[in-house]
Coordinates of C-alpha atoms (C1' of nucleotides) in Angstrom, one line a residue:
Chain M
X1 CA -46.7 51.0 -2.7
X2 CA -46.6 50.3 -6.3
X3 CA -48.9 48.4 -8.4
X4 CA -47.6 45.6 -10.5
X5 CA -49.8 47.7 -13.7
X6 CA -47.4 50.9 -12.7
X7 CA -44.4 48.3 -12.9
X8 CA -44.7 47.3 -16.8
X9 CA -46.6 44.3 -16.0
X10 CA -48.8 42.7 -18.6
X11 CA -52.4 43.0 -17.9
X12 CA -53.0 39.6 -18.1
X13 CA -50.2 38.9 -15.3
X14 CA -51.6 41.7 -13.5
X15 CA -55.1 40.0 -13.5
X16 CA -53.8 37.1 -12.5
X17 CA -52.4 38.5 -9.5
X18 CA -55.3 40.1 -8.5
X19 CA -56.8 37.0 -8.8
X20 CA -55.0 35.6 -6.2
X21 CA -55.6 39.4 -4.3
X22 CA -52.0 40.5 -4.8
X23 CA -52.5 44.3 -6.1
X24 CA -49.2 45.8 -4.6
X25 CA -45.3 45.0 -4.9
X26 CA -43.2 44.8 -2.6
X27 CA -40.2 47.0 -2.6
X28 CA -37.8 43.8 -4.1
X29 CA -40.3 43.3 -6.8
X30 CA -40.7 47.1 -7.3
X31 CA -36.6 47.1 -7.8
X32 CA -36.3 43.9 -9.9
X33 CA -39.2 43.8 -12.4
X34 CA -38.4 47.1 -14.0
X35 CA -34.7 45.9 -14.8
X36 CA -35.7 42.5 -15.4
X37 CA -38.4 43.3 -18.4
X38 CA -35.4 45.0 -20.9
X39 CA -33.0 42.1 -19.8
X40 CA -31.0 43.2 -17.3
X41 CA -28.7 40.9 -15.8
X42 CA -29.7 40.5 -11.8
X43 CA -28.4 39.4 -8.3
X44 CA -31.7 39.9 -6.5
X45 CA -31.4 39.5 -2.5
X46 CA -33.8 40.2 -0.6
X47 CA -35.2 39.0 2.8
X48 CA -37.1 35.6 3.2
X49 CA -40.8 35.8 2.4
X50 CA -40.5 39.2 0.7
X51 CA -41.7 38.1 -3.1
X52 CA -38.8 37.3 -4.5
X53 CA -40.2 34.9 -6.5
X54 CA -42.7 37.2 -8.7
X55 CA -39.5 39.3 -9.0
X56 CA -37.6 37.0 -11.3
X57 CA -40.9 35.2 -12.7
X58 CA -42.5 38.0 -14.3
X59 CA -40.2 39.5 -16.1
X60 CA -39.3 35.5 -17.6
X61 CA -43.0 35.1 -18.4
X62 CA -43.2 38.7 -20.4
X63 CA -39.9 38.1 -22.7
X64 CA -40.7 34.5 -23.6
X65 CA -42.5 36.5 -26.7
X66 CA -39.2 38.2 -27.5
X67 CA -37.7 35.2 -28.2
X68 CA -38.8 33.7 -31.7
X69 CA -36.9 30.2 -31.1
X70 CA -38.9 27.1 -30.4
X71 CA -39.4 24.4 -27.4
X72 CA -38.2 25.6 -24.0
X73 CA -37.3 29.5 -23.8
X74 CA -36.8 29.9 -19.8
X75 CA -34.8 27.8 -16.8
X76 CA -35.3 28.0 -13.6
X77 CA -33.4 25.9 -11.7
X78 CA -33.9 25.3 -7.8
X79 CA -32.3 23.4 -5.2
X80 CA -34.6 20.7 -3.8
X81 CA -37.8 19.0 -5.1
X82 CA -40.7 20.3 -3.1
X83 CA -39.3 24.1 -4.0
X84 CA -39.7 23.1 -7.3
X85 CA -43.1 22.1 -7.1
X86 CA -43.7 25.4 -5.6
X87 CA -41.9 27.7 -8.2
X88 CA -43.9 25.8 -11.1
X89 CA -47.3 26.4 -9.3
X90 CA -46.3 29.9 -9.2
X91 CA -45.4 30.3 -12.7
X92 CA -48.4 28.0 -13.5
X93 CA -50.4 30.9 -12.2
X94 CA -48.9 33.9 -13.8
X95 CA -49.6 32.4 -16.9
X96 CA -52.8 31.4 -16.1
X97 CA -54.1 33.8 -18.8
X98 CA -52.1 33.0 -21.6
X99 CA -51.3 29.8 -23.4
X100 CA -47.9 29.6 -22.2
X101 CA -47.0 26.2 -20.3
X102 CA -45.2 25.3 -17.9
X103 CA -43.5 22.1 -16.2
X104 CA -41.7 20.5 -13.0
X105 CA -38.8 18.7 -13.9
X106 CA -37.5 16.9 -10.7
X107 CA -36.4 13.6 -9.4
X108 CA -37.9 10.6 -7.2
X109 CA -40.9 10.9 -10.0
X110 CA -41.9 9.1 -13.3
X111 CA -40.3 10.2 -16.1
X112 CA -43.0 9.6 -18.4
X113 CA -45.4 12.7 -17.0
X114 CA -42.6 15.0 -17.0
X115 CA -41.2 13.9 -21.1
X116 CA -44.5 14.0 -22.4
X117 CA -45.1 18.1 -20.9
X118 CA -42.0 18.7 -23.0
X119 CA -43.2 17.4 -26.0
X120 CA -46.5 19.1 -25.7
X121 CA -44.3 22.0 -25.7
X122 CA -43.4 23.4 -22.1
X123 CA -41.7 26.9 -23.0
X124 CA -40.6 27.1 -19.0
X125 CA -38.7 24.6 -17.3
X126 CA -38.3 24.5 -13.3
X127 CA -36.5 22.0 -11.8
X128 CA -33.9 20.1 -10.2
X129 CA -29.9 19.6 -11.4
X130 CA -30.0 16.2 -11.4
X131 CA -33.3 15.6 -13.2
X132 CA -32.9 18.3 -15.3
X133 CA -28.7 17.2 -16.9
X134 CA -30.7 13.5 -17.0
X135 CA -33.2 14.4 -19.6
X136 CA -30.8 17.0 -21.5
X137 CA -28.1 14.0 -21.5
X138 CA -31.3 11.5 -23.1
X139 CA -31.7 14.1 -25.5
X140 CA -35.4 14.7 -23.8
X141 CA -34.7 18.6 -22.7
X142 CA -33.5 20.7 -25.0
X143 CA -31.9 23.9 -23.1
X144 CA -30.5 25.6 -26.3
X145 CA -33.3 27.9 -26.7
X146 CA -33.6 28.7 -23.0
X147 CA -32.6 32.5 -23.1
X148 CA -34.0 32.9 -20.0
X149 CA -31.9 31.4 -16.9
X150 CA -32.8 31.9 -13.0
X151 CA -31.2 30.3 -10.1
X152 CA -33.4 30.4 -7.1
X153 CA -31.7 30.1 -3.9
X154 CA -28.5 30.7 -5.9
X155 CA -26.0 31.3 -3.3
X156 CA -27.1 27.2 -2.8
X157 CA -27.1 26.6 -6.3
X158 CA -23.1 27.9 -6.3
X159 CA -22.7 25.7 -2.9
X160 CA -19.9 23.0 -3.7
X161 CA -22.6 20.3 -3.5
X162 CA -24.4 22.0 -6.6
X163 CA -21.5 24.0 -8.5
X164 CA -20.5 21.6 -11.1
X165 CA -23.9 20.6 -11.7
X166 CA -24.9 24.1 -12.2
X167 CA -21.7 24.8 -14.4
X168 CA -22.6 21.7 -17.1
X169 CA -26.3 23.5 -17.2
X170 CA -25.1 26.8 -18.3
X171 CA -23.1 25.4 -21.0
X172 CA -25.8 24.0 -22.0
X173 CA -28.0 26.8 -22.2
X174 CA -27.5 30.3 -24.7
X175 CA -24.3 32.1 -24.2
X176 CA -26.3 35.0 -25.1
X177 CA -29.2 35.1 -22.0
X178 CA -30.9 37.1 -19.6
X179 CA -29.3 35.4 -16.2
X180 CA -31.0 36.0 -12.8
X181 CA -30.2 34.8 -9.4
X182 CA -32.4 35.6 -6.3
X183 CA -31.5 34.4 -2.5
X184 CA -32.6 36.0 0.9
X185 CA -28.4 35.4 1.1
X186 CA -26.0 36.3 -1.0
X187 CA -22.3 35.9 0.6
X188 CA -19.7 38.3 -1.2
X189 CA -17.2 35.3 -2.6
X190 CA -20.5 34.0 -3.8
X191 CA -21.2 37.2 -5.5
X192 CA -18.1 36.8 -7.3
X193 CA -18.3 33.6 -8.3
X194 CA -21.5 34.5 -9.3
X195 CA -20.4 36.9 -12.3
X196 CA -18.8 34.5 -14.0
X197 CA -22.3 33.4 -15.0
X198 CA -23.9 36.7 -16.1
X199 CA -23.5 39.6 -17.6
X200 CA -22.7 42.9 -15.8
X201 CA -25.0 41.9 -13.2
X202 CA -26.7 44.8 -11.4
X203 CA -26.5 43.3 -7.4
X204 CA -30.3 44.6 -6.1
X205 CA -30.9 44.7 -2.5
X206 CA -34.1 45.4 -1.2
X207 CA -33.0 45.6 2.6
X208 CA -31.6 48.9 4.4
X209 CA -28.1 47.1 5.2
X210 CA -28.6 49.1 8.3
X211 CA -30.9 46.8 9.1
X212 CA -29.0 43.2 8.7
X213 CA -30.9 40.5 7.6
X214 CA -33.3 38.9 9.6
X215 CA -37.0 39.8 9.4
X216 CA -38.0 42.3 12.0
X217 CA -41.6 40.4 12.4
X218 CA -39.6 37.3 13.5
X219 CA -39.0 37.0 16.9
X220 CA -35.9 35.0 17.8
X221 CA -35.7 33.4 21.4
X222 CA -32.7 30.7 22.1
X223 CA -32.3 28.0 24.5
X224 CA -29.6 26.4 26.2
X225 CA -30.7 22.7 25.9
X226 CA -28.6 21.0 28.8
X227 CA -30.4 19.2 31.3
X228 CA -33.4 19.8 28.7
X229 CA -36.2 17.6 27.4
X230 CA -36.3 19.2 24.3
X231 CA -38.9 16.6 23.2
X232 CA -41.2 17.7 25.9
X233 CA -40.5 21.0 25.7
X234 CA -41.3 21.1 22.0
X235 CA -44.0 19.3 23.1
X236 CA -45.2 22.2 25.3
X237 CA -45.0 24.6 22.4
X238 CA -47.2 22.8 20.3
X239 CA -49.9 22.5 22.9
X240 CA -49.7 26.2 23.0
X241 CA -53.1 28.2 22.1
X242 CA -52.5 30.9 19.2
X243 CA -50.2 28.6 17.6
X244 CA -50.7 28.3 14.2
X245 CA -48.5 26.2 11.8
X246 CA -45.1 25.2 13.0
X247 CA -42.1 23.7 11.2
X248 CA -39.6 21.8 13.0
X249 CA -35.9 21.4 11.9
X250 CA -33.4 19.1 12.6
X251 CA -30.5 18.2 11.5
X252 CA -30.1 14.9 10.5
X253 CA -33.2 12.7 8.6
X254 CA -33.0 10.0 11.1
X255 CA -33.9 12.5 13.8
X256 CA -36.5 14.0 11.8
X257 CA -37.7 10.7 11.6
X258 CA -37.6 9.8 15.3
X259 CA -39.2 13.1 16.1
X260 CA -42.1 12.7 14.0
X261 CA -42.5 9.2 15.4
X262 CA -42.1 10.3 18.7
X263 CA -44.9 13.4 18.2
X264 CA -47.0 11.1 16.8
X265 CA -47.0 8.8 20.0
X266 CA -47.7 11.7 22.1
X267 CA -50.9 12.2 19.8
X268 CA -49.5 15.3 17.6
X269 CA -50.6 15.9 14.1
X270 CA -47.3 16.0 12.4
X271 CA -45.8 15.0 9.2
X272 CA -42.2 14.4 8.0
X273 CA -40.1 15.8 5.3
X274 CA -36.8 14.5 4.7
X275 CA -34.3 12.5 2.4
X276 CA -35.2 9.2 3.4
X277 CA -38.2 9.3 2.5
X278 CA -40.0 8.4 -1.2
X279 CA -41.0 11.4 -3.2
X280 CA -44.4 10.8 -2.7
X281 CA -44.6 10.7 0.1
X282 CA -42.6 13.8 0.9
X283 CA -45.2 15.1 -1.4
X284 CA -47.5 13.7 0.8
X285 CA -46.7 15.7 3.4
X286 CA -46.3 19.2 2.5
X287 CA -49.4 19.1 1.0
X288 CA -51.0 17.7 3.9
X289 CA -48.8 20.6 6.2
X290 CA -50.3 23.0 3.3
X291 CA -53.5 22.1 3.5
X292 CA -53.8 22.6 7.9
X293 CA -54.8 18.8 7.8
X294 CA -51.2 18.6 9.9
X295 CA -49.9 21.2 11.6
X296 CA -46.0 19.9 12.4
X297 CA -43.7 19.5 9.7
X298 CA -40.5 17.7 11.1
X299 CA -38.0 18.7 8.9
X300 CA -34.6 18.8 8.0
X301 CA -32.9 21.7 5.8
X302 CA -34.6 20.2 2.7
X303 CA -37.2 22.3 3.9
X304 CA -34.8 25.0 5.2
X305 CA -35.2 27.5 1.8
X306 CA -38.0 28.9 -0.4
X307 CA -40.7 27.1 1.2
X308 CA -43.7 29.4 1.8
X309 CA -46.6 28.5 3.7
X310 CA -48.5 31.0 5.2
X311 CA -49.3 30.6 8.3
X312 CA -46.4 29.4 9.8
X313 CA -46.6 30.7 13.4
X314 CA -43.7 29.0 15.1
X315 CA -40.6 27.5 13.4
X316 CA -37.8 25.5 16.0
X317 CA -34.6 24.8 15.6
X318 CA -34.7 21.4 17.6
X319 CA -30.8 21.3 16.6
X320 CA -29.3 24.6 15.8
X321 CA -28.6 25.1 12.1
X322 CA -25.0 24.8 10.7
X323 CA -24.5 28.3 9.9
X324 CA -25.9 31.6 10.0
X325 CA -27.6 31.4 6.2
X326 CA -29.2 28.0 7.5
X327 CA -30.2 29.8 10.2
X328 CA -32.0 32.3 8.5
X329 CA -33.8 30.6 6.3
X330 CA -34.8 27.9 8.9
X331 CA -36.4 31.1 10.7
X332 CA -38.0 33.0 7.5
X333 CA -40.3 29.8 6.9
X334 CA -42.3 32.2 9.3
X335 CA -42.7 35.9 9.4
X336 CA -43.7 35.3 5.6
X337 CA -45.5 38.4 3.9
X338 CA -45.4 41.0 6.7
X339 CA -46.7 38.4 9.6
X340 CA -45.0 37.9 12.6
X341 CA -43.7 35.0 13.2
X342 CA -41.7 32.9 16.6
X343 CA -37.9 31.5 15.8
X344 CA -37.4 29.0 18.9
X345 CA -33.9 27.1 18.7
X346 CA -32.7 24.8 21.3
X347 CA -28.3 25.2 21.6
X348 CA -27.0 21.9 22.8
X349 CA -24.2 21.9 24.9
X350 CA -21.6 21.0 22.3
X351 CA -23.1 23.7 20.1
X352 CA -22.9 26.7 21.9
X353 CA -19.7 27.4 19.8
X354 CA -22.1 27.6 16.3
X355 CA -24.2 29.5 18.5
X356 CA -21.6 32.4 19.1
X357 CA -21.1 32.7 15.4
X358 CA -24.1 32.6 14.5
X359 CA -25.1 35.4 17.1
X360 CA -22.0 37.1 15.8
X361 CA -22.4 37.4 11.6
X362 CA -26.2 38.2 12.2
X363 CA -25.6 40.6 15.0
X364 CA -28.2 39.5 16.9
X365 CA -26.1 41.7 19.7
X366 CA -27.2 39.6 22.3
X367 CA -25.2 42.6 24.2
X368 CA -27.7 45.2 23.1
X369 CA -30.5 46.5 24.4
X370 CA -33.7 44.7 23.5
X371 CA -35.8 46.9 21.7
X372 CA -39.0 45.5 20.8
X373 CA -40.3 42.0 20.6
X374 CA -38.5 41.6 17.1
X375 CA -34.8 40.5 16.2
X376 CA -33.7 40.1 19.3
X377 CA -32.1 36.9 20.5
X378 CA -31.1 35.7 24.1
X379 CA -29.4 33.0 25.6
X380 CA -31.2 32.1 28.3
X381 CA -29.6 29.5 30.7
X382 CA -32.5 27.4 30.3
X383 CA -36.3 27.3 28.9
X384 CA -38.7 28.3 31.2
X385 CA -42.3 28.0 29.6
X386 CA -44.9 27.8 32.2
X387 CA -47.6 25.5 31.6
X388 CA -50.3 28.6 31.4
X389 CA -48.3 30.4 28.7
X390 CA -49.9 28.8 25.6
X391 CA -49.3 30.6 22.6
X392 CA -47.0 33.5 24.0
X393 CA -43.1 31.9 24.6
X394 CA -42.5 34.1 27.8
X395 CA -38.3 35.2 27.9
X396 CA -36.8 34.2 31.3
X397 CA -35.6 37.8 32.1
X398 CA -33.8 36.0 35.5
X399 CA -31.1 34.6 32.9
X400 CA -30.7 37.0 30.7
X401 CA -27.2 37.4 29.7
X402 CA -27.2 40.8 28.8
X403 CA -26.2 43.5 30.9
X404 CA -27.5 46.2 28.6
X405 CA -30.8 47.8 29.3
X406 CA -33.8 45.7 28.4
X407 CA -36.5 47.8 26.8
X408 CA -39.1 45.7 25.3
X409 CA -42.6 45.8 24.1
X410 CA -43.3 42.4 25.5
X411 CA -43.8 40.6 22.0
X412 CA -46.1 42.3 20.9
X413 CA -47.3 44.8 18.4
X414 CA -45.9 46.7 15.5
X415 CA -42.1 46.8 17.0
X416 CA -39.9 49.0 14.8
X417 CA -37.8 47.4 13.2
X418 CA -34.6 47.7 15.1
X419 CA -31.5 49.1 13.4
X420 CA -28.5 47.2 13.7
X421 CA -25.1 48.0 12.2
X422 CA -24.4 45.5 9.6
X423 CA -20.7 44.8 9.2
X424 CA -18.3 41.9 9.2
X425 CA -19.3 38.9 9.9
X426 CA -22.8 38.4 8.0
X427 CA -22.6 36.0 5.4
X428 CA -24.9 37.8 3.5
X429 CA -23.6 41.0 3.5
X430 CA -24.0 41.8 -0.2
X431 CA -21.3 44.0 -1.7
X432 CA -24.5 46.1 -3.2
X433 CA -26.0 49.2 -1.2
X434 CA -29.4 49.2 -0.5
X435 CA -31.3 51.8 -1.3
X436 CA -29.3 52.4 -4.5
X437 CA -28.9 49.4 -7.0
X438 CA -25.4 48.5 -7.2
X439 CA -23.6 47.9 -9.7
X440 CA -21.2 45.4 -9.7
X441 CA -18.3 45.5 -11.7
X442 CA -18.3 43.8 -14.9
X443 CA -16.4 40.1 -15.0
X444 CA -15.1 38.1 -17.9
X445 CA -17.8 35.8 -18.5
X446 CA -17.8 32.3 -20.5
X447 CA -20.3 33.3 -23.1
X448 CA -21.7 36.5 -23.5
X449 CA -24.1 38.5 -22.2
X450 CA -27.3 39.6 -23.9
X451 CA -29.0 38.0 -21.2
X452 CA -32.4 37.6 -20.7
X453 CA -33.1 38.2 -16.9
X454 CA -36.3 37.1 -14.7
X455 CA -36.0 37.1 -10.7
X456 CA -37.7 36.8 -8.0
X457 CA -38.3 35.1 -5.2
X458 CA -41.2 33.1 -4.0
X459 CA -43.1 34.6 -1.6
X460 CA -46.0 36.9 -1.5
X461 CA -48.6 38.1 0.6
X462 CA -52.0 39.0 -0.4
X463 CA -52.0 41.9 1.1
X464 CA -54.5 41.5 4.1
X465 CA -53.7 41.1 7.6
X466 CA -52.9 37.5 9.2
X467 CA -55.3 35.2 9.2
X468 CA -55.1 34.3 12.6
X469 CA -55.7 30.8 13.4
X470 CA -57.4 30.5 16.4
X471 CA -57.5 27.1 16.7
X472 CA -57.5 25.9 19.7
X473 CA -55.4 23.2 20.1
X474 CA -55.2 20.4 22.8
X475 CA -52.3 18.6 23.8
X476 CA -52.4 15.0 23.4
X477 CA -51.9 15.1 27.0
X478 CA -54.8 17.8 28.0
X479 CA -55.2 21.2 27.2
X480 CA -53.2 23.8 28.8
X481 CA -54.3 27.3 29.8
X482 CA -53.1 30.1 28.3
X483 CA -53.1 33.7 26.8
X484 CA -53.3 32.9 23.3
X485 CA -52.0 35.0 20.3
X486 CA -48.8 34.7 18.5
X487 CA -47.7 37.7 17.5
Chain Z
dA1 C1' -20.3 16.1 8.9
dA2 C1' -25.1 16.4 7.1
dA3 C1' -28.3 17.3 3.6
dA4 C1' -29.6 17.9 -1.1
dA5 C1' -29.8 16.2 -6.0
dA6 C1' -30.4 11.0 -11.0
dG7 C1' -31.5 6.0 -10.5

DNA sequence: AAAAAAG
């Protein structure tokens, strides 16, 4: 491990860290940081919950001084509202120790909070698209002098339902910048798309790509959801002991909604995040799920990226996720900072074709051999939870599709991560190497490209072990007996 | 097709 000191950090940022008990970086910060300081140009993917944000934010906060221009110096542009609350709290507290300031530029909030932090001088901007063209259009944000440009989630921020938004913001900002984009997933024709934005971008991957991309302390387990209450079954899991925080997805907001209405009927602490509903109350919410004064969060995928909470024990897909990146960030809302973590997805009869590919371009290999309690998936011809098993999600072996050898730890302890070939199908096979930077090839560029770099993803650890929450929860409808523990 | 993101 490497200290952030040994990394070129400022001691300021470094005392604010270990203010917070972060000492050591993790291996994407370790790769990023160094490169970002001078200005490199960087396509930072890494897995969820790895620090990704630190990785692009402290490098931003240290060249702000090289940059003699007024009003806002750095960017950093995310896709949905509660991830930019999150990014700005983080950045608040790097620069806790300098005078540097800071501000949240999103929608579904006054304006008049937001316009007079610019005024006062805000020299980093995170936010929203829409928020953010709407005040540079009123002549309120001036992006000029904003040298410093990250996309979080950026294979997102490329998505068609962001692209052109995300084009009219970098003409508004320097030609000559430091440009950084950071995602867990980073699809090659995204890559390449991606280019056209920077400046011979150095493509940093802080994953073996032996190893694919899903978090070896996540535990996947997958459901055929026929002839299933998934309600009650969801129901089940959160009467389960050991069970910490758990986020559940679906996919549409008026099934969040019905689910949360539903929960609560049955007595369950949950809250809702979704489209529908005003900002504040979204707000509302997560900081209530934050806080442990609910632990549920129905959610759809606005909730799907970047947000870190940490001690998310359980998330479930109550409808599987569109695609394999959906998928994988859905499941790295747990697992965050070297904890385990439980990803429980319920496949509906009509989806068992998204099932197959998304099986397929993560490898799951739900042909392999099972090799420890971690990455490895099965399709199980239905859910069998017995009543007793609170806290640990017992696998039906009698359905088990796979022919292969079963070895498994059980679901418990330090499971190695299991190697996978990585090939084909993943949509986030990078076109970098792992271990070594790659370098991607240079790519005409509208602008130019001092650039002005900053990465990093948003989550960290502090470094100690799991808080455990031992909570022992009670169903609405009575306890139920179990071994507890998680992970 | 849904969700997100300006109001």
């Amino acid at each position: 491990m490497t200290t952030f000191a040994e990394l070129g950090v400022d001691q300021d940022i470094v005392d604010a860290l270990a203010a917070r008990g972060i000492i050591d970086a993790f291996p994407i910060q370790e790769q990023t940081i160094p490169l970002g300081l001078p200005g490199q140009d960087i396509i930072g993917q890494a897995k969820t919950g790895t620090g990704k944000t630190f990785g692009f934010g402290i490098p931003v906060v240290q060249r702000l001084g090289l940059n003699p221009e007024p009003g806002v110096k750095a960017l950093i542009v995310v896709p949905t509202r509660e991830l930019a609350v999150q990014v700005y709290e983080d950045m608040d507290m790097l620069t806790s120790n300098r005078s540097t300031s800071v501000v949240a530029i999103y929608g579904g909030k006054a304006y008049e909070g937001q316009i007079d932090q610019l005024k006062a001088g805000a020299q980093i901007v995170v936010g929203t698209p829409g928020r953010l063209i709407d005040l540079n259009n009123q002549r309120l944000l001036d992006l000029s002098n904003a040298a410093e440009v990250v996309l979080d989630e950026a294979d997102k921020m490329l998505d068609l339902g962001f692209l052109a938004d995300i084009e009219k913001i970098f003409q508004k900002v320097p030609a000559v910048r430091h440009t950084q984009l950071f995602s867990a997933t980073m699809p090659g024709p995204i890559v390449t798309l991606a280019r056209r934005f920077m400046s011979n971008p150095i493509h940093m991957r802080a994953n073996d790509p032996d190893e694919g991309l899903t978090q070896a302390n996540i535990r996947h387990l997958v459901y055929r959801a026929h002839a299933l209450d998934k309600d009650e079954v969801i129901a089940r899991i959160l009467q389960a002991e050991g069970r910490g925080k758990t986020v559940v997805f679906t996919r549409t907001k008026r099934a969040a909604q019905k689910l949360v209405d539903e929960l609560g009927d049955r007595g369950f602490n949950a809250a809702a995040v979704h489209g529908d509903m005003s900002q504040e109350a979204r707000e509302r919410s997560m900081a209530a799920f934050k806080a442990g004064k609910r632990d549920v969060l129905i959610a759809t995928d606005v909730a799907a990226r970047g947000i870190d909470v940490n001690d998310v024990t359980h998330v479930i897909n109550h409808t599987i996720p569109d695609d394999e990146k959906t998928y994988l960030h859905r499941a790295g809302r747990t697992g965050r900072a070297g904890r385990t973590g439980i990803a429980v997805t319920f496949v509906d009869w009509d989806d068992l074709h998204k099932w197959a590919l998304i099986n397929r371009a993560l490898e799951f290999g739900q042909p392999e051999p099972v090799e420890t309690y971690s990455s490895s998936p099965h399709l199980y011809e239905d859910l069998d939870i017995p009543a007793g098993t609170k806290g640990r999600i017992v696998t039906a072996p009698k359905a088990q599709k796979s022919d292969a050898p079963k070895r498994d730890g059980g679901g418990k302890g330090e499971g190695e991560p299991r190697r996978r070939r990585r090939r084909g199908s993943g949509s986030d096979a990078g076109s970098g190497s792992t271990d070594a930077p790659t370098r991607t090839e240079d790519a005409p560029r509208e602008g130019d490209g001092s650039g002005t770099h900053d990465g990093g993803g948003k989550e960290h650890h502090d470094g100690k072990p799991a808080p455990r929450r031992r909570r022992r929860r009670r169903g609405p409808r009575g306890p139920r007996e179990g071994a507890a523990g998680t992970a």
